[in-house]
């Protein structure tokens, strides 16, 4: 078999042949050089194999977890009408316990290079356990608090959020962080009458505080997924600024426009400070919503058309501002890298 002596095939024999032909390696040392090069090439290619195994483990883990959860959901749904209330509670709580145990096993048996995959899978399973436990509490409360069911969502989503936080601390993951954000938003949105005496303003303030706190934790490095944290915190902050509008009173609508404008301007200022693109998106969305909603509400007759026009103009202006900020950032980054 002919072996090319230029080493261009990238194989160990080709490389060694090229080294021998060039005189760098003596002909008598061919076999020893071949053994060393073969070993080094095998070591260099190991990470690619490890990455493939990690991807495969991740896919199999997610599919397996989904199938297990789906099987339990199908079984419980088929038997639900025939179950008594205590049986329903036990079924949901028992399923939550099983998922919690599986979460612990998956997380604690993680090794490189599949540690990240196991951590993400454990995060998903932990969310499933949180949802099932919250469902069990909901069935219990619905049976015991039939005259006063307005507090049920508060207890249910409160428990879900607490468990989601605990599972995130145990196994930080992107799905886990999204689950916490979802739980907090639904808790605030559904607990208006029980927690905030029906005040949309108080609900908005609560979401604003949570969103800003979320962003602060992101910049302090407390979230493992910092970009996701900025997006989630930005979304909660924008929703909090928007919430006073749902009160229905004109003064509250004006307050919503002001808050959205402040959030948008603050987001651009945060971008200048931290140079992270989610703040640009947050600024564009905040200013566009404020201008568009104000135009639609205060311009009679053709308010919708004017609102669309204002939205387009504001989007163009904020987009140009964002591009200008990005261009201003590039020379700074280039000077730091040099």
mmCIF file of C-alpha atoms in Angstrom:
data_model
loop_
_atom_site.group_PDB
_atom_site.id
_atom_site.type_symbol
_atom_site.label_atom_id
_atom_site.label_comp_id
_atom_site.label_asym_id
_atom_site.label_seq_id
_atom_site.Cartn_x
_atom_site.Cartn_y
_atom_site.Cartn_z
ATOM 1 C CA UNK A 1 0.000 0.000 0.000
ATOM 2 C CA UNK A 2 1.425 3.358 -1.007
ATOM 3 C CA UNK A 3 1.598 6.040 1.663
ATOM 4 C CA UNK A 4 1.899 9.668 0.651
ATOM 5 C CA UNK A 5 5.106 11.101 2.015
ATOM 6 C CA UNK A 6 3.875 14.695 2.342
ATOM 7 C CA UNK A 7 1.770 13.951 5.413
ATOM 8 C CA UNK A 8 -1.197 15.719 3.856
ATOM 9 C CA UNK A 9 -3.513 12.820 4.629
ATOM 10 C CA UNK A 10 -3.254 13.753 8.314
ATOM 11 C CA UNK A 11 -2.778 10.152 9.428
ATOM 12 C CA UNK A 12 -0.022 9.027 11.769
ATOM 13 C CA UNK A 13 1.887 7.019 9.091
ATOM 14 C CA UNK A 14 1.689 9.950 6.650
ATOM 15 C CA UNK A 15 2.979 12.439 9.219
ATOM 16 C CA UNK A 16 5.821 10.151 10.340
ATOM 17 C CA UNK A 17 6.797 9.436 6.737
ATOM 18 C CA UNK A 18 6.957 13.167 6.036
ATOM 19 C CA UNK A 19 9.135 13.709 9.117
ATOM 20 C CA UNK A 20 11.494 10.887 8.113
ATOM 21 C CA UNK A 21 11.732 12.101 4.497
ATOM 22 C CA UNK A 22 12.554 15.625 5.679
ATOM 23 C CA UNK A 23 15.302 14.348 7.958
ATOM 24 C CA UNK A 24 13.687 15.638 11.172
ATOM 25 C CA UNK A 25 13.200 12.064 12.403
ATOM 26 C CA UNK A 26 15.816 9.369 11.822
ATOM 27 C CA UNK A 27 14.704 6.328 9.861
ATOM 28 C CA UNK A 28 15.651 4.093 12.784
ATOM 29 C CA UNK A 29 13.204 6.001 15.013
ATOM 30 C CA UNK A 30 10.256 5.548 12.632
ATOM 31 C CA UNK A 31 8.412 2.989 14.780
ATOM 32 C CA UNK A 32 8.828 4.964 18.021
ATOM 33 C CA UNK A 33 7.722 8.186 16.316
ATOM 34 C CA UNK A 34 4.742 6.381 14.795
ATOM 35 C CA UNK A 35 3.638 5.161 18.248
ATOM 36 C CA UNK A 36 3.929 8.653 19.751
ATOM 37 C CA UNK A 37 2.093 10.393 16.895
ATOM 38 C CA UNK A 38 -0.643 7.759 16.891
ATOM 39 C CA UNK A 39 -1.183 8.246 20.616
ATOM 40 C CA UNK A 40 -1.278 12.031 20.341
ATOM 41 C CA UNK A 41 -3.708 12.010 17.425
ATOM 42 C CA UNK A 42 -6.003 9.652 19.309
ATOM 43 C CA UNK A 43 -5.910 11.923 22.369
ATOM 44 C CA UNK A 44 -6.656 14.978 20.244
ATOM 45 C CA UNK A 45 -9.686 13.347 18.654
ATOM 46 C CA UNK A 46 -11.124 12.144 21.963
ATOM 47 C CA UNK A 47 -13.046 15.362 22.710
ATOM 48 C CA UNK A 48 -14.990 15.046 19.445
ATOM 49 C CA UNK A 49 -16.060 11.567 20.465
ATOM 50 C CA UNK A 50 -16.879 12.847 23.941
ATOM 51 C CA UNK A 51 -18.987 15.653 22.473
ATOM 52 C CA UNK A 52 -20.906 13.135 20.380
ATOM 53 C CA UNK A 53 -21.484 10.972 23.435
ATOM 54 C CA UNK A 54 -22.636 14.012 25.392
ATOM 55 C CA UNK A 55 -25.142 14.946 22.706
ATOM 56 C CA UNK A 56 -26.404 11.379 22.496
ATOM 57 C CA UNK A 57 -26.723 11.154 26.278
ATOM 58 C CA UNK A 58 -28.620 14.447 26.337
ATOM 59 C CA UNK A 59 -31.065 13.381 23.633
ATOM 60 C CA UNK A 60 -31.655 9.971 25.152
ATOM 61 C CA UNK A 61 -32.096 11.471 28.587
ATOM 62 C CA UNK A 62 -34.644 14.027 27.425
ATOM 63 C CA UNK A 63 -36.567 11.476 25.388
ATOM 64 C CA UNK A 64 -36.555 9.000 28.263
ATOM 65 C CA UNK A 65 -37.690 11.616 30.744
ATOM 66 C CA UNK A 66 -40.457 12.792 28.434
ATOM 67 C CA UNK A 67 -41.672 9.235 27.884
ATOM 68 C CA UNK A 68 -41.739 8.502 31.621
ATOM 69 C CA UNK A 69 -43.646 11.693 32.398
ATOM 70 C CA UNK A 70 -46.006 11.124 29.455
ATOM 71 C CA UNK A 71 -46.730 7.560 30.561
ATOM 72 C CA UNK A 72 -47.585 8.722 34.068
ATOM 73 C CA UNK A 73 -49.756 11.555 32.739
ATOM 74 C CA UNK A 74 -51.672 9.242 30.416
ATOM 75 C CA UNK A 75 -52.263 6.690 33.178
ATOM 76 C CA UNK A 76 -53.459 9.286 35.687
ATOM 77 C CA UNK A 77 -55.693 11.036 33.137
ATOM 78 C CA UNK A 78 -57.349 7.763 32.141
ATOM 79 C CA UNK A 79 -58.085 6.872 35.750
ATOM 80 C CA UNK A 80 -58.789 10.408 36.993
ATOM 81 C CA UNK A 81 -62.591 10.295 36.910
ATOM 82 C CA UNK A 82 -62.642 7.003 38.811
ATOM 83 C CA UNK A 83 -60.267 8.247 41.525
ATOM 84 C CA UNK A 84 -61.373 9.642 44.849
ATOM 85 C CA UNK A 85 -59.878 12.921 46.022
ATOM 86 C CA UNK A 86 -57.364 11.232 48.380
ATOM 87 C CA UNK A 87 -56.318 8.880 45.578
ATOM 88 C CA UNK A 88 -55.773 11.798 43.210
ATOM 89 C CA UNK A 89 -53.638 13.553 45.783
ATOM 90 C CA UNK A 90 -51.591 10.413 46.439
ATOM 91 C CA UNK A 91 -51.134 9.770 42.713
ATOM 92 C CA UNK A 92 -49.827 13.277 42.057
ATOM 93 C CA UNK A 93 -47.714 13.443 45.210
ATOM 94 C CA UNK A 94 -46.312 9.959 44.594
ATOM 95 C CA UNK A 95 -45.397 10.851 41.024
ATOM 96 C CA UNK A 96 -43.716 14.039 42.272
ATOM 97 C CA UNK A 97 -41.696 12.014 44.773
ATOM 98 C CA UNK A 98 -40.599 9.535 42.099
ATOM 99 C CA UNK A 99 -39.477 12.363 39.811
ATOM 100 C CA UNK A 100 -37.656 14.040 42.695
ATOM 101 C CA UNK A 101 -35.748 10.816 43.401
ATOM 102 C CA UNK A 102 -34.910 10.380 39.720
ATOM 103 C CA UNK A 103 -33.739 14.010 39.653
ATOM 104 C CA UNK A 104 -31.355 13.355 42.543
ATOM 105 C CA UNK A 105 -30.021 10.174 40.941
ATOM 106 C CA UNK A 106 -29.448 11.851 37.576
ATOM 107 C CA UNK A 107 -27.722 14.849 39.139
ATOM 108 C CA UNK A 108 -25.524 13.029 41.637
ATOM 109 C CA UNK A 109 -24.241 10.453 39.162
ATOM 110 C CA UNK A 110 -23.033 13.098 36.705
ATOM 111 C CA UNK A 111 -19.458 12.816 35.429
ATOM 112 C CA UNK A 112 -17.528 14.635 32.749
ATOM 113 C CA UNK A 113 -18.083 15.025 29.876
ATOM 114 C CA UNK A 114 -21.820 14.433 30.414
ATOM 115 C CA UNK A 115 -22.161 16.486 33.614
ATOM 116 C CA UNK A 116 -23.808 19.382 31.790
ATOM 117 C CA UNK A 117 -26.278 17.093 30.031
ATOM 118 C CA UNK A 118 -27.246 15.418 33.292
ATOM 119 C CA UNK A 119 -27.610 18.781 34.998
ATOM 120 C CA UNK A 120 -29.994 20.029 32.306
ATOM 121 C CA UNK A 121 -31.996 16.787 32.423
ATOM 122 C CA UNK A 122 -32.176 16.985 36.210
ATOM 123 C CA UNK A 123 -33.462 20.543 35.870
ATOM 124 C CA UNK A 124 -36.296 19.408 33.602
ATOM 125 C CA UNK A 125 -37.210 16.495 35.877
ATOM 126 C CA UNK A 126 -37.133 18.828 38.874
ATOM 127 C CA UNK A 127 -39.636 21.117 37.163
ATOM 128 C CA UNK A 128 -41.876 18.114 36.548
ATOM 129 C CA UNK A 129 -41.698 17.156 40.220
ATOM 130 C CA UNK A 130 -42.523 20.745 41.211
ATOM 131 C CA UNK A 131 -45.566 20.837 38.930
ATOM 132 C CA UNK A 132 -46.899 17.511 40.201
ATOM 133 C CA UNK A 133 -46.450 18.504 43.849
ATOM 134 C CA UNK A 134 -48.218 21.801 43.189
ATOM 135 C CA UNK A 135 -51.010 19.901 41.445
ATOM 136 C CA UNK A 136 -51.443 17.649 44.480
ATOM 137 C CA UNK A 137 -51.751 20.710 46.706
ATOM 138 C CA UNK A 138 -54.263 22.223 44.284
ATOM 139 C CA UNK A 139 -56.498 19.133 44.411
ATOM 140 C CA UNK A 140 -56.344 19.146 48.211
ATOM 141 C CA UNK A 141 -57.190 22.840 48.507
ATOM 142 C CA UNK A 142 -59.956 22.653 45.934
ATOM 143 C CA UNK A 143 -61.622 19.967 48.032
ATOM 144 C CA UNK A 144 -61.158 21.821 51.344
ATOM 145 C CA UNK A 145 -61.669 25.462 50.299
ATOM 146 C CA UNK A 146 -64.647 25.252 47.973
ATOM 147 C CA UNK A 147 -66.357 28.428 49.300
ATOM 148 C CA UNK A 148 -63.155 30.450 48.893
ATOM 149 C CA UNK A 149 -61.077 29.316 45.922
ATOM 150 C CA UNK A 150 -59.383 32.643 45.108
ATOM 151 C CA UNK A 151 -56.379 31.786 47.262
ATOM 152 C CA UNK A 152 -55.785 28.418 45.568
ATOM 153 C CA UNK A 153 -53.635 29.800 42.707
ATOM 154 C CA UNK A 154 -51.492 31.643 45.256
ATOM 155 C CA UNK A 155 -50.747 28.484 47.229
ATOM 156 C CA UNK A 156 -50.345 26.307 44.135
ATOM 157 C CA UNK A 157 -47.984 28.573 42.203
ATOM 158 C CA UNK A 158 -46.274 29.645 45.400
ATOM 159 C CA UNK A 159 -45.367 26.019 46.114
ATOM 160 C CA UNK A 160 -44.355 25.449 42.503
ATOM 161 C CA UNK A 161 -42.033 28.462 42.570
ATOM 162 C CA UNK A 162 -40.452 27.504 45.899
ATOM 163 C CA UNK A 163 -39.784 23.951 44.709
ATOM 164 C CA UNK A 164 -38.493 25.226 41.361
ATOM 165 C CA UNK A 165 -36.014 27.461 43.204
ATOM 166 C CA UNK A 166 -34.852 24.559 45.378
ATOM 167 C CA UNK A 167 -34.389 22.283 42.377
ATOM 168 C CA UNK A 168 -32.518 25.060 40.563
ATOM 169 C CA UNK A 169 -30.129 25.420 43.494
ATOM 170 C CA UNK A 170 -29.638 21.662 43.428
ATOM 171 C CA UNK A 171 -29.223 21.443 39.658
ATOM 172 C CA UNK A 172 -28.880 24.826 37.879
ATOM 173 C CA UNK A 173 -30.283 24.686 34.347
ATOM 174 C CA UNK A 174 -31.866 26.884 31.706
ATOM 175 C CA UNK A 175 -35.281 25.149 31.973
ATOM 176 C CA UNK A 176 -35.109 25.550 35.743
ATOM 177 C CA UNK A 177 -34.569 29.292 35.507
ATOM 178 C CA UNK A 178 -37.399 29.666 32.993
ATOM 179 C CA UNK A 179 -39.641 27.652 35.324
ATOM 180 C CA UNK A 180 -38.921 29.996 38.232
ATOM 181 C CA UNK A 181 -39.717 33.035 36.094
ATOM 182 C CA UNK A 182 -42.955 31.460 34.867
ATOM 183 C CA UNK A 183 -43.999 30.517 38.394
ATOM 184 C CA UNK A 184 -43.385 34.012 39.752
ATOM 185 C CA UNK A 185 -45.270 35.687 36.923
ATOM 186 C CA UNK A 186 -48.319 33.409 37.257
ATOM 187 C CA UNK A 187 -48.204 33.808 41.046
ATOM 188 C CA UNK A 188 -48.365 37.601 40.748
ATOM 189 C CA UNK A 189 -50.835 37.628 37.844
ATOM 190 C CA UNK A 190 -53.270 35.107 39.360
ATOM 191 C CA UNK A 191 -52.991 36.378 42.909
ATOM 192 C CA UNK A 192 -54.360 39.848 42.238
ATOM 193 C CA UNK A 193 -57.382 39.587 44.482
ATOM 194 C CA UNK A 194 -55.750 37.530 47.213
ATOM 195 C CA UNK A 195 -52.359 39.242 47.436
ATOM 196 C CA UNK A 196 -52.889 42.752 46.087
ATOM 197 C CA UNK A 197 -56.554 43.474 46.805
ATOM 198 C CA UNK A 198 -57.282 43.583 43.075
ATOM 199 C CA UNK A 199 -54.777 46.387 42.404
ATOM 200 C CA UNK A 200 -53.053 46.081 39.038
ATOM 201 C CA UNK A 201 -50.669 48.834 40.152
ATOM 202 C CA UNK A 202 -49.421 46.756 43.070
ATOM 203 C CA UNK A 203 -49.090 43.730 40.803
ATOM 204 C CA UNK A 204 -47.023 45.802 38.388
ATOM 205 C CA UNK A 205 -44.797 47.133 41.167
ATOM 206 C CA UNK A 206 -44.211 43.584 42.411
ATOM 207 C CA UNK A 207 -43.224 42.409 38.926
ATOM 208 C CA UNK A 208 -40.979 45.449 38.465
ATOM 209 C CA UNK A 209 -39.158 44.716 41.719
ATOM 210 C CA UNK A 210 -38.777 41.034 40.810
ATOM 211 C CA UNK A 211 -37.551 41.857 37.294
ATOM 212 C CA UNK A 212 -35.021 44.423 38.454
ATOM 213 C CA UNK A 213 -33.832 42.079 41.180
ATOM 214 C CA UNK A 214 -33.482 39.322 38.591
ATOM 215 C CA UNK A 215 -31.306 41.588 36.444
ATOM 216 C CA UNK A 216 -29.207 42.588 39.443
ATOM 217 C CA UNK A 217 -28.567 38.933 40.261
ATOM 218 C CA UNK A 218 -27.597 38.365 36.624
ATOM 219 C CA UNK A 219 -24.976 41.116 36.743
ATOM 220 C CA UNK A 220 -23.701 39.761 40.064
ATOM 221 C CA UNK A 221 -23.204 36.363 38.447
ATOM 222 C CA UNK A 222 -25.753 34.568 40.654
ATOM 223 C CA UNK A 223 -27.478 32.876 37.729
ATOM 224 C CA UNK A 224 -25.551 30.178 35.892
ATOM 225 C CA UNK A 225 -27.170 31.202 32.567
ATOM 226 C CA UNK A 226 -26.505 34.939 32.567
ATOM 227 C CA UNK A 227 -27.920 35.811 29.135
ATOM 228 C CA UNK A 228 -31.112 33.877 29.860
ATOM 229 C CA UNK A 229 -31.324 35.701 33.185
ATOM 230 C CA UNK A 230 -31.116 39.067 31.435
ATOM 231 C CA UNK A 231 -33.883 38.073 29.031
ATOM 232 C CA UNK A 232 -36.141 36.733 31.797
ATOM 233 C CA UNK A 233 -35.478 39.703 34.052
ATOM 234 C CA UNK A 234 -36.093 42.099 31.170
ATOM 235 C CA UNK A 235 -39.387 40.415 30.304
ATOM 236 C CA UNK A 236 -40.603 40.560 33.916
ATOM 237 C CA UNK A 237 -39.619 44.222 34.170
ATOM 238 C CA UNK A 238 -41.468 45.115 30.967
ATOM 239 C CA UNK A 239 -44.541 43.198 32.110
ATOM 240 C CA UNK A 240 -44.433 44.987 35.442
ATOM 241 C CA UNK A 241 -44.339 48.372 33.700
ATOM 242 C CA UNK A 242 -47.273 47.300 31.514
ATOM 243 C CA UNK A 243 -49.482 45.963 34.315
ATOM 244 C CA UNK A 244 -50.942 49.279 35.593
ATOM 245 C CA UNK A 245 -52.695 49.630 32.237
ATOM 246 C CA UNK A 246 -54.947 46.693 33.106
ATOM 247 C CA UNK A 247 -56.540 48.766 35.882
ATOM 248 C CA UNK A 248 -58.699 50.547 33.287
ATOM 249 C CA UNK A 249 -58.277 54.047 34.688
ATOM 250 C CA UNK A 250 -56.740 56.778 32.541
ATOM 251 C CA UNK A 251 -54.248 57.879 35.168
ATOM 252 C CA UNK A 252 -52.998 54.318 35.505
ATOM 253 C CA UNK A 253 -52.611 54.054 31.732
ATOM 254 C CA UNK A 254 -50.490 57.186 31.710
ATOM 255 C CA UNK A 255 -48.425 55.708 34.524
ATOM 256 C CA UNK A 256 -47.869 52.580 32.405
ATOM 257 C CA UNK A 257 -46.593 54.701 29.501
ATOM 258 C CA UNK A 258 -44.234 56.545 31.834
ATOM 259 C CA UNK A 259 -42.958 53.322 33.396
ATOM 260 C CA UNK A 260 -42.391 51.723 29.993
ATOM 261 C CA UNK A 261 -40.472 54.782 28.862
ATOM 262 C CA UNK A 262 -38.328 54.747 32.008
ATOM 263 C CA UNK A 263 -37.668 51.030 31.588
ATOM 264 C CA UNK A 264 -36.699 51.553 27.940
ATOM 265 C CA UNK A 265 -34.332 54.441 28.716
ATOM 266 C CA UNK A 266 -32.921 52.552 31.691
ATOM 267 C CA UNK A 267 -32.294 49.519 29.502
ATOM 268 C CA UNK A 268 -30.245 51.591 27.043
ATOM 269 C CA UNK A 269 -28.284 53.011 29.977
ATOM 270 C CA UNK A 270 -27.711 49.472 31.244
ATOM 271 C CA UNK A 271 -26.396 48.510 27.832
ATOM 272 C CA UNK A 272 -23.878 51.347 27.957
ATOM 273 C CA UNK A 273 -22.765 50.032 31.332
ATOM 274 C CA UNK A 274 -22.708 46.267 30.735
ATOM 275 C CA UNK A 275 -22.582 45.937 26.907
ATOM 276 C CA UNK A 276 -25.029 43.026 26.840
ATOM 277 C CA UNK A 277 -27.458 42.763 23.909
ATOM 278 C CA UNK A 278 -30.608 41.807 25.934
ATOM 279 C CA UNK A 279 -30.632 45.356 27.279
ATOM 280 C CA UNK A 280 -30.807 46.681 23.723
ATOM 281 C CA UNK A 281 -33.823 44.474 23.012
ATOM 282 C CA UNK A 282 -35.413 45.551 26.271
ATOM 283 C CA UNK A 283 -34.921 49.222 25.442
ATOM 284 C CA UNK A 284 -36.379 48.889 21.952
ATOM 285 C CA UNK A 285 -39.447 46.997 23.198
ATOM 286 C CA UNK A 286 -40.078 49.367 26.117
ATOM 287 C CA UNK A 287 -39.941 52.581 24.098
ATOM 288 C CA UNK A 288 -41.918 51.123 21.214
ATOM 289 C CA UNK A 289 -44.715 49.894 23.492
ATOM 290 C CA UNK A 290 -44.905 53.210 25.334
ATOM 291 C CA UNK A 291 -45.137 55.305 22.168
ATOM 292 C CA UNK A 292 -47.514 52.976 20.337
ATOM 293 C CA UNK A 293 -49.988 52.476 23.188
ATOM 294 C CA UNK A 294 -50.048 56.181 23.990
ATOM 295 C CA UNK A 295 -50.766 57.033 20.348
ATOM 296 C CA UNK A 296 -53.587 54.479 20.105
ATOM 297 C CA UNK A 297 -55.246 55.606 23.356
ATOM 298 C CA UNK A 298 -54.987 59.378 23.002
ATOM 299 C CA UNK A 299 -55.547 59.902 19.279
ATOM 300 C CA UNK A 300 -59.208 59.394 18.427
ATOM 301 C CA UNK A 301 -60.592 58.149 15.135
ATOM 302 C CA UNK A 302 -57.543 56.848 13.297
ATOM 303 C CA UNK A 303 -55.692 55.933 16.455
ATOM 304 C CA UNK A 304 -54.889 52.429 15.270
ATOM 305 C CA UNK A 305 -53.292 53.655 12.057
ATOM 306 C CA UNK A 306 -51.384 56.346 13.896
ATOM 307 C CA UNK A 307 -50.310 53.761 16.443
ATOM 308 C CA UNK A 308 -48.853 51.568 13.721
ATOM 309 C CA UNK A 309 -47.072 54.567 12.219
ATOM 310 C CA UNK A 310 -45.662 55.558 15.600
ATOM 311 C CA UNK A 311 -44.574 51.984 16.256
ATOM 312 C CA UNK A 312 -42.720 51.882 12.958
ATOM 313 C CA UNK A 313 -41.027 55.233 13.525
ATOM 314 C CA UNK A 314 -40.014 54.395 17.095
ATOM 315 C CA UNK A 315 -38.699 51.017 16.029
ATOM 316 C CA UNK A 316 -36.594 52.645 13.324
ATOM 317 C CA UNK A 317 -35.254 55.281 15.710
ATOM 318 C CA UNK A 318 -34.458 52.829 18.499
ATOM 319 C CA UNK A 319 -32.956 50.372 16.028
ATOM 320 C CA UNK A 320 -30.683 53.105 14.652
ATOM 321 C CA UNK A 321 -29.754 54.027 18.206
ATOM 322 C CA UNK A 322 -28.991 50.392 18.980
ATOM 323 C CA UNK A 323 -26.832 50.065 15.869
ATOM 324 C CA UNK A 324 -24.989 53.251 16.774
ATOM 325 C CA UNK A 325 -24.301 51.912 20.254
ATOM 326 C CA UNK A 326 -23.050 48.636 18.773
ATOM 327 C CA UNK A 327 -20.731 50.501 16.408
ATOM 328 C CA UNK A 328 -19.484 52.615 19.286
ATOM 329 C CA UNK A 329 -18.814 49.421 21.199
ATOM 330 C CA UNK A 330 -16.751 47.772 18.446
ATOM 331 C CA UNK A 331 -13.704 50.136 18.555
ATOM 332 C CA UNK A 332 -13.663 49.822 22.343
ATOM 333 C CA UNK A 333 -13.595 46.053 22.166
ATOM 334 C CA UNK A 334 -10.961 46.168 19.446
ATOM 335 C CA UNK A 335 -8.708 48.416 21.529
ATOM 336 C CA UNK A 336 -9.080 46.129 24.542
ATOM 337 C CA UNK A 337 -8.238 43.036 22.485
ATOM 338 C CA UNK A 338 -5.155 44.701 21.010
#
